[in-house]
XYZ file of C-alpha atoms in Angstrom:
771
model
C -6.900 3.332 -86.963
C -9.478 2.436 -84.319
C -8.450 1.083 -80.972
C -10.366 -1.365 -78.855
C -12.172 0.127 -75.921
C -10.132 -0.244 -72.808
C -11.070 -2.974 -70.409
C -11.371 -1.434 -66.985
C -9.084 -2.887 -64.381
C -11.072 -4.069 -61.413
C -9.515 -4.464 -58.033
C -9.101 -7.980 -56.781
C -12.195 -9.386 -55.064
C -10.197 -11.742 -52.929
C -8.049 -10.105 -50.337
C -4.978 -11.750 -49.104
C -4.596 -12.388 -45.449
C -3.076 -9.584 -43.498
C 0.557 -10.137 -42.821
C 3.012 -8.544 -40.505
C 6.479 -7.883 -41.889
C 8.985 -10.162 -40.333
C 12.115 -8.650 -38.954
C 14.801 -8.215 -41.517
C 17.379 -10.940 -41.563
C 20.585 -10.194 -39.792
C 22.717 -8.052 -41.941
C 26.398 -8.349 -42.462
C 26.252 -4.575 -42.616
C 29.215 -2.398 -43.316
C 32.120 -2.811 -40.963
C 34.076 0.235 -40.182
C 37.021 0.902 -42.412
C 40.037 -0.826 -41.020
C 43.577 -1.430 -42.070
C 42.735 -4.973 -43.112
C 39.930 -3.853 -45.404
C 42.120 -1.150 -46.868
C 44.858 -3.669 -47.591
C 42.392 -6.084 -49.168
C 40.973 -3.354 -51.378
C 44.497 -2.302 -52.380
C 45.375 -5.888 -53.308
C 42.158 -6.299 -55.287
C 42.926 -3.149 -57.275
C 46.398 -4.484 -58.050
C 44.894 -7.776 -59.223
C 42.606 -5.899 -61.574
C 45.255 -3.631 -63.115
C 48.381 -5.790 -62.827
C 48.634 -6.305 -66.574
C 48.260 -2.579 -67.271
C 50.827 -1.703 -64.628
C 53.214 -4.353 -65.923
C 53.000 -3.266 -69.558
C 52.629 0.514 -69.281
C 54.849 0.720 -66.187
C 57.528 -1.370 -67.871
C 57.426 0.827 -70.967
C 57.522 4.072 -68.973
C 60.150 2.678 -66.607
C 62.385 1.680 -69.516
C 62.130 5.186 -70.988
C 62.850 6.849 -67.635
C 65.742 4.472 -66.936
C 67.287 5.267 -70.324
C 66.916 8.995 -69.709
C 68.410 8.688 -66.231
C 71.372 6.671 -67.506
C 71.934 9.136 -70.363
C 71.321 12.427 -68.574
C 72.858 11.488 -65.225
C 76.107 9.737 -66.094
C 78.722 9.374 -63.408
C 81.065 12.310 -63.611
C 84.816 12.249 -64.109
C 86.849 13.717 -61.266
C 90.234 15.415 -61.555
C 92.178 17.118 -58.790
C 95.306 19.214 -58.366
C 97.368 19.790 -55.227
C 98.985 22.979 -53.931
C 101.344 23.117 -51.000
C 101.351 26.050 -48.586
C 104.392 25.984 -46.326
C 103.566 26.398 -42.667
C 106.330 29.009 -42.421
C 108.002 31.048 -45.163
C 111.213 29.728 -46.746
C 113.775 32.392 -45.769
C 117.331 32.692 -44.590
C 117.209 36.356 -43.713
C 115.415 35.703 -40.422
C 116.547 32.216 -39.556
C 116.804 33.007 -35.854
C 112.991 32.792 -35.655
C 112.066 29.303 -37.009
C 108.420 29.711 -35.974
C 107.980 32.799 -38.102
C 104.645 32.663 -39.912
C 103.232 29.637 -38.067
C 100.829 31.722 -36.034
C 99.172 33.150 -39.139
C 99.374 29.881 -41.119
C 95.675 28.975 -40.662
C 94.591 32.424 -41.830
C 97.064 32.383 -44.716
C 95.866 28.918 -45.787
C 92.171 29.877 -45.756
C 92.886 33.157 -47.539
C 94.707 31.432 -50.381
C 92.014 28.733 -50.595
C 89.416 31.471 -50.990
C 91.427 33.341 -53.603
C 91.473 30.302 -55.902
C 87.789 30.813 -56.751
C 88.053 34.589 -56.964
C 86.654 36.268 -60.051
C 89.967 37.606 -61.364
C 91.512 34.132 -61.065
C 88.599 32.484 -62.894
C 88.646 35.215 -65.543
C 92.353 34.599 -66.101
C 91.737 30.838 -66.272
C 89.095 31.276 -68.981
C 91.599 33.204 -71.119
C 94.370 30.637 -70.796
C 95.197 27.982 -73.362
C 95.854 24.403 -72.219
C 97.027 21.821 -74.749
C 96.453 24.368 -77.503
C 92.782 24.909 -76.602
C 91.385 28.046 -75.018
C 89.449 27.245 -71.863
C 86.522 29.476 -72.823
C 86.165 27.471 -76.060
C 85.758 24.111 -74.327
C 82.335 22.471 -74.825
C 81.824 22.268 -71.065
C 82.241 26.047 -70.753
C 80.467 27.083 -73.979
C 77.204 25.435 -72.993
C 77.052 27.432 -69.751
C 75.138 30.706 -69.609
C 77.323 32.015 -66.790
C 80.792 30.400 -66.895
C 81.935 32.195 -63.733
C 79.012 30.896 -61.711
C 79.503 27.428 -63.185
C 83.171 27.313 -62.190
C 82.410 28.704 -58.759
C 79.802 25.988 -58.186
C 81.719 23.056 -59.662
C 85.215 23.784 -58.370
C 85.766 22.417 -54.878
C 88.655 23.789 -52.807
C 89.298 21.750 -49.681
C 91.850 21.803 -46.892
C 92.410 19.688 -43.821
C 93.305 20.885 -40.383
C 96.981 20.399 -39.674
C 97.813 19.830 -43.344
C 99.716 22.058 -45.767
C 97.857 20.738 -48.812
C 95.137 22.564 -50.759
C 93.114 20.208 -52.949
C 91.418 21.647 -56.038
C 88.780 19.226 -57.365
C 86.277 19.341 -60.214
C 83.793 16.824 -61.595
C 82.369 16.768 -65.099
C 81.148 14.593 -67.926
C 84.049 15.380 -70.273
C 87.343 14.111 -68.778
C 89.599 16.209 -71.037
C 87.703 19.404 -70.248
C 87.821 18.708 -66.516
C 91.587 18.181 -66.563
C 92.200 21.309 -68.634
C 89.995 23.480 -66.449
C 91.710 22.311 -63.244
C 95.145 22.977 -64.768
C 94.034 26.389 -66.019
C 92.651 27.447 -62.636
C 95.809 26.247 -60.894
C 98.015 28.140 -63.352
C 95.861 31.274 -63.156
C 96.043 31.220 -59.374
C 99.826 30.933 -59.391
C 100.130 33.788 -61.897
C 97.479 36.141 -60.515
C 98.113 35.629 -56.812
C 101.554 34.187 -56.100
C 103.529 35.667 -59.017
C 101.749 38.982 -58.662
C 102.734 39.130 -55.006
C 106.361 38.468 -55.947
C 106.239 41.204 -58.599
C 104.829 43.651 -56.065
C 107.705 42.865 -53.694
C 110.166 43.301 -56.551
C 108.601 46.667 -57.321
C 108.929 47.588 -53.663
C 112.582 46.522 -53.776
C 113.084 48.835 -56.768
C 111.554 51.742 -54.845
C 113.760 50.918 -51.873
C 116.914 50.847 -54.000
C 115.894 54.101 -55.672
C 115.606 55.658 -52.242
C 119.006 54.270 -51.331
C 120.566 55.797 -54.464
C 119.047 59.213 -53.767
C 120.084 59.077 -50.133
C 123.568 57.963 -51.188
C 123.906 60.962 -53.488
C 122.861 63.270 -50.673
C 125.384 61.757 -48.298
C 128.140 61.987 -50.915
C 127.384 65.638 -51.567
C 127.352 66.506 -47.878
C 130.528 64.557 -47.316
C 132.209 66.294 -50.249
C 133.180 63.015 -51.801
C 133.369 62.267 -55.455
C 131.150 59.472 -56.693
C 132.958 56.159 -56.771
C 133.501 54.923 -60.321
C 133.017 51.377 -59.044
C 129.493 50.201 -59.703
C 127.437 48.493 -57.041
C 125.592 45.380 -58.194
C 121.915 46.215 -57.842
C 118.669 44.703 -58.953
C 118.896 46.080 -62.478
C 121.981 43.999 -63.327
C 121.258 41.031 -65.559
C 123.604 38.874 -63.439
C 121.704 39.653 -60.255
C 119.739 36.697 -58.880
C 116.673 38.941 -58.682
C 116.202 40.768 -61.982
C 113.692 43.571 -62.074
C 110.160 42.803 -63.266
C 109.584 43.202 -66.976
C 108.801 46.803 -67.866
C 110.579 48.331 -64.837
C 113.593 50.580 -65.587
C 116.299 51.418 -63.027
C 115.925 55.001 -61.821
C 118.138 57.796 -63.047
C 121.288 58.123 -61.034
C 121.455 54.441 -60.151
C 124.136 53.771 -62.808
C 127.670 55.184 -62.474
C 127.158 55.880 -58.775
C 128.458 54.024 -55.781
C 128.435 54.231 -52.000
C 131.330 55.655 -50.004
C 134.117 53.389 -48.805
C 132.831 53.080 -45.252
C 129.480 51.950 -46.633
C 131.278 49.332 -48.701
C 133.032 48.153 -45.551
C 129.691 47.808 -43.787
C 128.273 45.822 -46.734
C 131.348 43.574 -46.749
C 130.997 42.919 -43.015
C 127.305 42.099 -43.464
C 128.076 39.730 -46.323
C 130.719 37.926 -44.267
C 128.298 37.617 -41.346
C 125.629 36.191 -43.640
C 128.088 33.745 -45.133
C 128.975 32.429 -41.674
C 125.299 32.045 -40.808
C 124.576 30.216 -44.064
C 127.567 27.924 -43.551
C 126.288 27.025 -40.116
C 122.864 26.329 -41.545
C 124.299 24.195 -44.381
C 126.201 22.140 -41.808
C 123.196 21.686 -39.483
C 120.549 20.837 -42.089
C 122.036 17.444 -43.152
C 121.824 16.301 -39.530
C 118.183 17.340 -39.334
C 117.476 15.681 -42.684
C 119.102 12.423 -41.591
C 117.111 12.499 -38.363
C 113.902 13.109 -40.286
C 114.654 10.198 -42.655
C 115.240 7.905 -39.681
C 111.905 8.997 -38.265
C 110.198 8.241 -41.592
C 111.721 4.751 -41.701
C 110.604 4.128 -38.134
C 107.044 5.253 -38.924
C 107.028 3.113 -42.070
C 107.894 0.034 -40.007
C 105.237 0.934 -37.448
C 102.640 1.217 -40.242
C 103.631 -2.050 -41.899
C 103.652 -3.993 -38.647
C 99.915 -3.721 -37.703
C 98.900 -4.342 -41.325
C 101.023 -7.486 -41.464
C 99.787 -8.694 -38.059
C 96.087 -7.911 -38.639
C 94.011 -11.003 -39.465
C 92.740 -11.304 -43.022
C 88.947 -11.295 -43.542
C 87.098 -14.566 -43.404
C 87.466 -16.423 -46.700
C 90.007 -13.926 -48.153
C 93.705 -14.756 -48.303
C 96.545 -12.246 -48.300
C 97.154 -12.894 -52.002
C 93.501 -12.200 -52.800
C 93.625 -9.003 -50.753
C 96.754 -7.871 -52.612
C 95.094 -8.700 -55.940
C 92.027 -6.664 -54.964
C 94.276 -3.700 -54.164
C 96.046 -4.070 -57.508
C 92.682 -3.985 -59.313
C 91.626 -0.755 -57.620
C 91.100 2.022 -60.253
C 93.136 4.637 -58.340
C 96.070 2.242 -57.868
C 95.982 1.264 -61.530
C 95.907 4.920 -62.577
C 99.033 5.689 -60.535
C 100.775 2.581 -61.866
C 99.974 3.567 -65.445
C 101.182 7.132 -64.875
C 104.449 5.905 -63.283
C 105.054 3.446 -66.114
C 104.333 6.151 -68.672
C 106.890 8.499 -67.057
C 109.544 5.760 -67.038
C 108.976 5.093 -70.729
C 109.241 8.809 -71.479
C 112.512 9.022 -69.484
C 113.982 6.043 -71.358
C 112.883 7.527 -74.680
C 114.330 10.968 -73.861
C 117.667 9.479 -72.731
C 117.976 7.595 -76.004
C 116.891 10.588 -78.057
C 118.993 13.369 -76.517
C 122.765 13.483 -76.089
C 122.604 14.786 -72.511
C 120.962 12.124 -70.314
C 121.138 14.492 -67.318
C 119.025 17.205 -68.863
C 116.798 19.082 -66.372
C 113.584 17.880 -68.080
C 114.709 14.221 -67.833
C 115.738 14.643 -64.196
C 112.358 16.257 -63.398
C 110.477 13.365 -64.960
C 112.657 10.852 -63.109
C 112.009 12.577 -59.775
C 108.293 12.647 -60.553
C 108.374 8.890 -61.227
C 110.124 8.282 -57.886
C 107.523 10.424 -56.157
C 104.762 8.387 -57.791
C 106.374 5.188 -56.463
C 106.179 6.592 -52.922
C 102.566 7.679 -53.438
C 101.705 4.272 -54.917
C 103.198 2.485 -51.913
C 101.224 4.670 -49.522
C 98.001 4.186 -51.495
C 98.410 0.400 -51.545
C 98.818 0.339 -47.790
C 95.778 2.523 -47.190
C 93.698 0.496 -49.687
C 94.735 -2.733 -47.937
C 93.457 -1.394 -44.627
C 90.289 -0.061 -46.278
C 89.463 -3.338 -48.070
C 90.107 -5.269 -44.877
C 87.638 -3.053 -43.014
C 85.026 -3.387 -45.750
C 85.229 -7.187 -45.794
C 85.314 -7.553 -42.004
C 83.975 -4.353 -40.377
C 84.061 -5.790 -36.848
C 87.759 -6.731 -36.971
C 90.877 -4.623 -36.516
C 88.999 -1.523 -35.337
C 91.745 -0.545 -32.924
C 94.457 -1.413 -35.461
C 92.719 0.741 -38.079
C 92.625 3.769 -35.774
C 96.297 3.308 -34.876
C 97.196 2.963 -38.559
C 95.293 6.149 -39.454
C 97.177 8.059 -36.748
C 100.522 6.688 -37.956
C 99.649 7.524 -41.581
C 98.894 11.129 -40.619
C 102.197 11.370 -38.727
C 103.980 9.751 -41.682
C 102.551 12.343 -44.110
C 103.607 15.163 -41.790
C 107.137 13.720 -41.582
C 107.357 13.495 -45.393
C 106.319 17.140 -45.722
C 108.847 18.192 -43.069
C 111.593 16.281 -44.895
C 110.716 18.028 -48.143
C 110.772 21.370 -46.337
C 114.239 20.667 -44.854
C 115.594 19.562 -48.228
C 114.232 22.729 -49.834
C 115.805 24.830 -47.085
C 119.134 23.021 -47.629
C 119.045 23.666 -51.366
C 118.125 27.301 -50.806
C 120.847 27.785 -48.177
C 123.478 26.331 -50.489
C 122.390 28.608 -53.307
C 122.430 31.679 -51.060
C 125.809 30.740 -49.658
C 127.183 30.471 -53.188
C 125.722 33.854 -54.107
C 127.073 35.535 -50.975
C 130.525 34.054 -51.546
C 130.475 35.347 -55.133
C 129.560 38.825 -53.875
C 132.388 38.692 -51.329
C 134.837 37.660 -54.061
C 133.696 40.573 -56.266
C 134.364 43.122 -53.509
C 137.338 45.476 -54.182
C 140.651 44.418 -52.718
C 141.010 47.572 -50.676
C 137.606 47.170 -49.121
C 138.870 46.154 -45.716
C 136.648 45.782 -42.675
C 136.457 48.627 -40.218
C 139.237 48.740 -37.668
C 138.762 49.612 -33.986
C 140.512 52.899 -34.636
C 137.829 53.807 -37.144
C 135.161 53.301 -34.532
C 137.190 55.366 -32.033
C 137.250 58.157 -34.543
C 133.531 57.956 -34.906
C 132.993 57.907 -31.145
C 135.262 60.916 -30.490
C 133.364 63.865 -29.141
C 133.133 66.686 -31.506
C 131.505 70.019 -31.258
C 127.818 69.767 -31.896
C 127.063 70.674 -35.471
C 123.435 70.544 -36.732
C 124.647 69.538 -40.159
C 126.622 66.654 -38.718
C 123.642 65.495 -36.677
C 121.460 65.515 -39.782
C 124.099 63.617 -41.703
C 124.360 61.019 -38.944
C 120.564 60.569 -38.934
C 120.505 60.164 -42.676
C 123.407 57.752 -42.411
C 121.470 55.614 -39.903
C 118.448 55.608 -42.161
C 120.635 54.561 -45.069
C 122.099 51.670 -43.085
C 118.631 50.405 -42.116
C 117.352 50.671 -45.656
C 120.434 48.877 -46.978
C 119.888 45.985 -44.540
C 116.197 45.778 -45.437
C 117.024 45.789 -49.134
C 119.551 42.993 -48.680
C 117.076 40.964 -46.629
C 114.332 41.551 -49.228
C 116.642 40.349 -52.012
C 117.342 37.169 -50.082
C 113.644 36.613 -49.437
C 112.873 37.038 -53.124
C 115.503 34.433 -53.921
C 113.961 31.962 -51.451
C 111.484 29.272 -52.625
C 107.846 30.312 -52.891
C 105.682 29.674 -49.888
C 102.909 28.380 -52.167
C 104.040 25.825 -54.738
C 102.431 23.368 -57.148
C 102.602 19.910 -55.631
C 100.654 18.138 -58.380
C 98.992 19.278 -61.573
C 95.585 17.984 -62.630
C 95.400 14.222 -62.265
C 94.090 11.867 -64.911
C 90.281 12.122 -64.658
C 88.668 9.026 -63.220
C 85.009 8.072 -63.273
C 83.597 7.917 -59.777
C 80.218 7.671 -58.089
C 78.891 5.114 -60.575
C 76.711 3.862 -57.751
C 74.668 7.056 -57.897
C 74.098 6.593 -61.621
C 73.010 2.971 -61.118
C 70.722 3.901 -58.228
C 69.211 6.752 -60.254
C 68.554 4.393 -63.171
C 66.924 1.800 -60.924
C 64.874 4.478 -59.199
C 63.717 5.857 -62.570
C 62.607 2.369 -63.649
C 60.691 1.832 -60.417
C 59.265 5.321 -60.759
C 57.680 4.294 -64.074
C 55.915 1.371 -62.424
C 55.013 3.517 -59.438
C 53.591 6.282 -61.599
C 51.383 3.955 -63.633
C 50.336 2.140 -60.462
C 49.558 5.458 -58.793
C 47.394 6.512 -61.744
C 45.520 3.192 -61.728
C 45.017 3.149 -57.975
C 44.105 6.838 -57.953
C 41.470 6.186 -60.600
C 40.056 3.343 -58.514
C 40.064 5.509 -55.392
C 38.116 8.222 -57.216
C 35.492 6.146 -59.027
C 35.201 3.544 -56.187
C 33.891 0.717 -58.305
C 32.920 -2.487 -56.577
C 35.709 -5.051 -56.718
C 34.807 -7.607 -54.090
C 31.873 -8.740 -52.043
C 33.554 -7.147 -49.030
C 33.236 -3.722 -50.676
C 29.459 -4.165 -50.931
C 29.186 -5.407 -47.356
C 31.284 -2.495 -46.061
C 29.223 0.070 -47.984
C 25.592 -1.043 -47.445
C 23.475 -1.878 -44.392
C 21.152 -3.921 -46.612
C 21.670 -7.705 -46.353
C 23.234 -9.662 -49.218
C 20.545 -12.188 -50.279
C 22.301 -13.636 -53.354
C 25.808 -13.817 -54.781
C 25.984 -14.825 -58.440
C 29.395 -15.677 -59.951
C 30.622 -14.247 -63.199
C 28.653 -15.647 -66.129
C 30.877 -14.552 -69.012
C 30.967 -17.483 -71.355
C 28.608 -19.538 -69.209
C 26.976 -20.936 -72.347
C 30.252 -22.552 -73.363
C 31.465 -23.621 -69.897
C 29.096 -26.149 -68.286
C 30.747 -25.844 -64.873
C 30.376 -22.066 -64.827
C 26.777 -22.360 -66.081
C 26.064 -24.786 -63.288
C 27.504 -22.402 -60.688
C 25.387 -19.523 -61.986
C 22.228 -21.633 -62.024
C 22.964 -22.849 -58.504
C 23.231 -19.266 -57.261
C 19.881 -18.400 -58.912
C 18.279 -21.401 -57.276
C 19.638 -20.311 -53.884
C 18.051 -16.891 -54.453
C 14.749 -18.583 -55.361
C 14.937 -20.650 -52.170
C 15.577 -17.542 -50.110
C 12.558 -15.793 -51.697
C 10.188 -18.724 -51.303
C 11.188 -19.507 -47.719
C 11.601 -16.022 -46.339
C 9.144 -13.704 -48.052
C 6.402 -15.737 -49.732
C 5.242 -17.388 -46.484
C 4.820 -13.897 -45.005
C 2.573 -12.805 -47.845
C 5.143 -10.708 -49.695
C 4.530 -11.718 -53.302
C 5.610 -8.608 -55.275
C 9.357 -8.453 -55.818
C 10.797 -5.324 -57.490
C 14.152 -5.843 -59.222
C 16.105 -2.585 -59.620
C 19.625 -1.103 -59.612
C 21.375 2.215 -59.096
C 22.180 2.781 -62.794
C 21.881 0.798 -66.004
C 23.905 -2.275 -66.965
C 24.120 -3.715 -63.486
C 22.492 -7.087 -64.237
C 18.921 -6.506 -63.079
C 17.357 -7.816 -66.318
C 19.391 -11.029 -66.219
C 18.625 -11.560 -62.512
C 14.884 -10.946 -62.916
C 14.576 -13.274 -65.930
C 16.671 -16.028 -64.338
C 14.782 -15.814 -60.999
C 11.416 -15.907 -62.745
C 12.429 -18.995 -64.747
C 13.690 -20.711 -61.597
C 10.409 -19.962 -59.805
C 8.402 -21.298 -62.726
C 10.534 -24.434 -62.954
C 9.911 -25.026 -59.253
C 6.124 -24.993 -59.843
C 5.284 -21.515 -58.636
C 2.804 -19.460 -60.640
C 5.107 -16.625 -61.613
C 4.530 -13.430 -63.542
C 7.481 -11.379 -64.854
C 6.551 -7.766 -65.616
C 8.870 -5.449 -67.580
C 8.453 -2.022 -65.963
C 11.654 -0.781 -67.615
C 9.412 1.096 -70.008
C 11.958 3.426 -71.610
C 14.692 0.911 -72.444
C 12.959 -2.487 -72.362
C 15.151 -5.551 -72.814
C 13.119 -8.406 -71.350
C 11.298 -9.211 -74.570
C 14.630 -9.819 -76.324
C 15.774 -12.186 -73.625
C 12.460 -14.097 -73.732
C 12.270 -13.812 -77.550
C 8.706 -12.478 -77.531
C 7.024 -9.442 -79.020
C 7.348 -6.174 -77.104
C 3.684 -5.123 -77.621
C 1.113 -5.050 -76.300
C 2.347 -4.645 -72.771
C 2.413 -2.431 -69.700
C 2.331 0.840 -71.657
C -0.813 -0.223 -73.529
C -2.478 -1.320 -70.252
C -1.705 2.035 -68.643
C -3.076 3.873 -71.667
C -6.178 1.599 -71.687
C -5.578 0.303 -75.212
C -5.770 -3.406 -74.378
C -6.693 -5.805 -71.616
C -4.571 -7.949 -69.289
C -5.365 -11.270 -70.950
C -4.202 -10.170 -74.401
C -0.935 -8.724 -73.076
C 0.485 -11.719 -71.189
C 2.891 -14.063 -73.000
C 3.315 -17.602 -71.662
C 6.610 -19.529 -71.880
C 7.091 -23.257 -72.206
C 7.744 -23.687 -68.476
C 4.455 -21.899 -67.632
C 6.290 -18.630 -66.919
C 4.057 -15.714 -67.865
C 5.632 -12.483 -69.047
C 4.106 -9.059 -69.395
C 6.357 -7.031 -71.777
C 6.900 -3.278 -71.541
C 5.001 -2.207 -74.644
C 5.489 0.990 -76.591
C 6.561 4.035 -74.572
C 4.772 7.390 -75.023
C 4.508 10.552 -73.004
C 0.991 9.531 -71.933
C 2.548 6.688 -69.942
C 4.701 9.196 -68.069
C 1.564 11.067 -66.949
C -0.286 7.991 -65.660
C 2.746 6.180 -64.172
C 2.150 7.757 -60.785
C -1.679 7.701 -60.825
C -4.286 5.324 -59.472
C -4.184 3.406 -62.726
C -0.734 2.046 -61.812
C -2.090 1.052 -58.402
C -5.053 -0.763 -60.002
C -2.731 -2.558 -62.451
C -0.520 -3.842 -59.637
C -3.526 -5.056 -57.626
C -4.925 -6.843 -60.656
C -1.742 -8.736 -61.512
C -1.035 -9.873 -57.937
C -4.177 -12.034 -57.503
C -3.703 -15.005 -59.845
C 0.036 -15.545 -59.151
C 2.173 -16.864 -56.339
C 4.992 -14.446 -57.142
C 5.147 -11.306 -59.270
C 8.593 -10.037 -60.289
C 8.733 -6.414 -61.434
C 11.737 -5.347 -63.530
C 11.983 -1.557 -63.044
C 14.030 1.368 -64.327
C 17.383 2.159 -62.654
C 16.470 3.749 -59.378
C 18.568 6.896 -59.774
C 17.751 7.706 -63.412
C 13.929 7.557 -63.727
C 11.073 8.726 -61.510
C 8.759 5.828 -62.524
C 11.050 3.305 -60.818
C 10.431 4.883 -57.414
C 6.650 4.669 -57.950
C 6.896 0.945 -58.669
C 9.347 0.300 -55.825
C 7.265 1.946 -53.118
C 4.217 -0.141 -54.175
C 6.206 -3.379 -53.912
C 6.628 -5.605 -50.897
C 10.203 -6.725 -51.632
C 12.978 -4.729 -53.322
C 16.103 -6.435 -54.641
C 18.934 -4.008 -55.470
C 21.328 -5.422 -58.067
C 25.067 -4.639 -57.983
C 27.558 -5.875 -60.553
C 31.304 -6.387 -60.322
C 33.262 -3.462 -61.885
C 30.020 -1.798 -63.022
C 28.530 -0.491 -59.799
C 30.124 2.463 -58.065
C 29.960 2.371 -54.302
C 28.733 5.981 -53.758
C 25.831 5.534 -56.231
C 24.995 2.143 -54.762
C 24.901 3.673 -51.301
C 22.634 6.449 -52.589
C 20.251 3.925 -54.176
C 20.094 1.885 -50.963
C 19.283 5.040 -48.995
C 16.483 5.839 -51.459
C 15.035 2.347 -51.031
C 15.143 2.861 -47.281
C 13.075 6.052 -47.621
C 10.227 4.104 -49.319
C 9.800 1.976 -46.161
C 9.180 -1.236 -48.076
C 8.837 -4.279 -45.778
C 11.753 -6.258 -47.183
C 14.861 -5.473 -49.181
C 18.104 -7.129 -50.150
C 21.116 -6.900 -52.424
C 22.033 -9.248 -55.277
C 25.733 -9.168 -56.142
C 26.670 -10.317 -59.650
C 30.118 -11.120 -60.986
C 31.662 -12.590 -57.838
C 34.340 -15.226 -57.688
C 33.524 -18.871 -57.100
C 34.717 -18.585 -53.504
C 32.569 -15.514 -52.812
C 29.514 -17.312 -54.292
C 29.767 -19.965 -51.560
C 28.465 -17.605 -48.885
């Protein structure tokens, strides 16, 4: 195939008048980043991704909310109460009523710490509650380390000045929580309190064994025959303090008895104890009556400020009482009290003995619940009043709290006095029985007996040793008697309340966690969307372009999606193109700048549409306009103009055709020079003098030449065309241009030192296009 000889391109014979570049128009250059701009950019990003955040965030939030509600349910709470007496219950040392009070704080903390000890927890895991072994409960089985779990979940709390130890546990399974609390309470009583009692009983056995051996020695030295009368000791089944299981009375304890004078001493001690106990039994009712009067007085003092305190605004006394009745804790106590009364009525009708100990215990428990219910209602009334009206009754509330604390202390003191009265009566009965069982001839020592003892005798070492041993025996006998009385006294640590019915608390935390999880879903999706925008930094508004570039904005073209179907939108787009044409014809053409290069940072930023629309507007206005497609690698102008792509610029640069055969004329007199067919030869001559000659040739016959170039950052040929132009228009498109690349392209245009430059922003809103 033969090609036509190339027509040499001659430089233009007519030179244009020299022109001096006018100063660049005032730029709305980039303002420094401010809080206002940051807020506007944040809002624009939300407007772009609101649908994504709403859908994806709602879906993720719903999933997270469901997981939070399922995995973080409000736990059930159960608690048990132990009472530690401020002083030991004893009648053997009643002359010191403050015995044990000094070490009470230490004793209370020690016992509170022992509840969570390993041997107590180990015992609790082996116990069975309601026929189920604690270690087999689902709550315990799913734990890798049950001991650590119980140590973390069990809460042992005490209050200063109180005798109560509160054992609390929270969990998701109410039955398991109740059983575990009961098991730990039982294990503590068995492993700590009962074990201590057994150790004292063992010590009593050792003491009595020593007494028996010492008695035998004294009998042998005194030459007396063992008394056939037996002395009631701890091994007797009728004794109030039987020996611990597994302990056997020592040899020699049976069929042996003390001498007569020892029996007389024991009888005198028993009579003295009986007198002391009688005095105590007579004094305790007076103290109990006084304590009851004090409780009634405190009750009236508590009821008076509650009755006189004003009700909250808009809440009557009946409504306040109804709110207290609806409280979950009050309802739980009411249900438990009603349940006990039904059980008592059922047991009385079922069994022949209506005064059975089990029925009496349940009845007393029901009465105790009535007292607790009354106290709880009063405290809840004060609490609800403070919640509804926090500014009212502040002083009354403090006074009521102080009276309630004093009332609780008085109740505990009354219970302590009643327990002491019961214990004293029991001990008095036991002592009287022992006195009755004494032999008839066991008379108390007479003064003559003491005179015989005090008579001076010749010093005999054997007698001195016997007297010393006799003194030791007397002391041991008194200690043994006192220890037996102490063992018969009530325990210092007692169970005040077993595990309560588990109640679901802290539902607010579960609701807040669910709401937070839902918001977290929206926040996470929003964070991803906004983080993506912050990384890619795509242009969202005209303000972003103005804040990024120093180059002036010469045209703002609104979004033209669907402009062919919407006449109003088409009119707005055409009006923006006409404003750009006016700016070009009034600002640059009068100064002799006729070559306008249309470029962009990367592809798909609207430069082809802008160049074609501007060229048509110039032609429609009567200007001789030439549109040249210098986007040689990916030409698109011929498709927009619906013309053939060849011959064109590539053929002119290779010398295969002439200028006249390459130009295509449109119906509005717009002349277009297509790109032609790209080859590697074009790459070699794109930066040579042939490109310079081509540009000089095409400038002469036209009023305006518009050059559509490659993206500025992707091809080297675009920079050659740009630096030979007189005006450079940098196109930026909404959501297509990235601000860093746009800034880089503007800096590259600045390095070419072209006389004039500007930015065309495509895809703006109708309001932004009014600038």
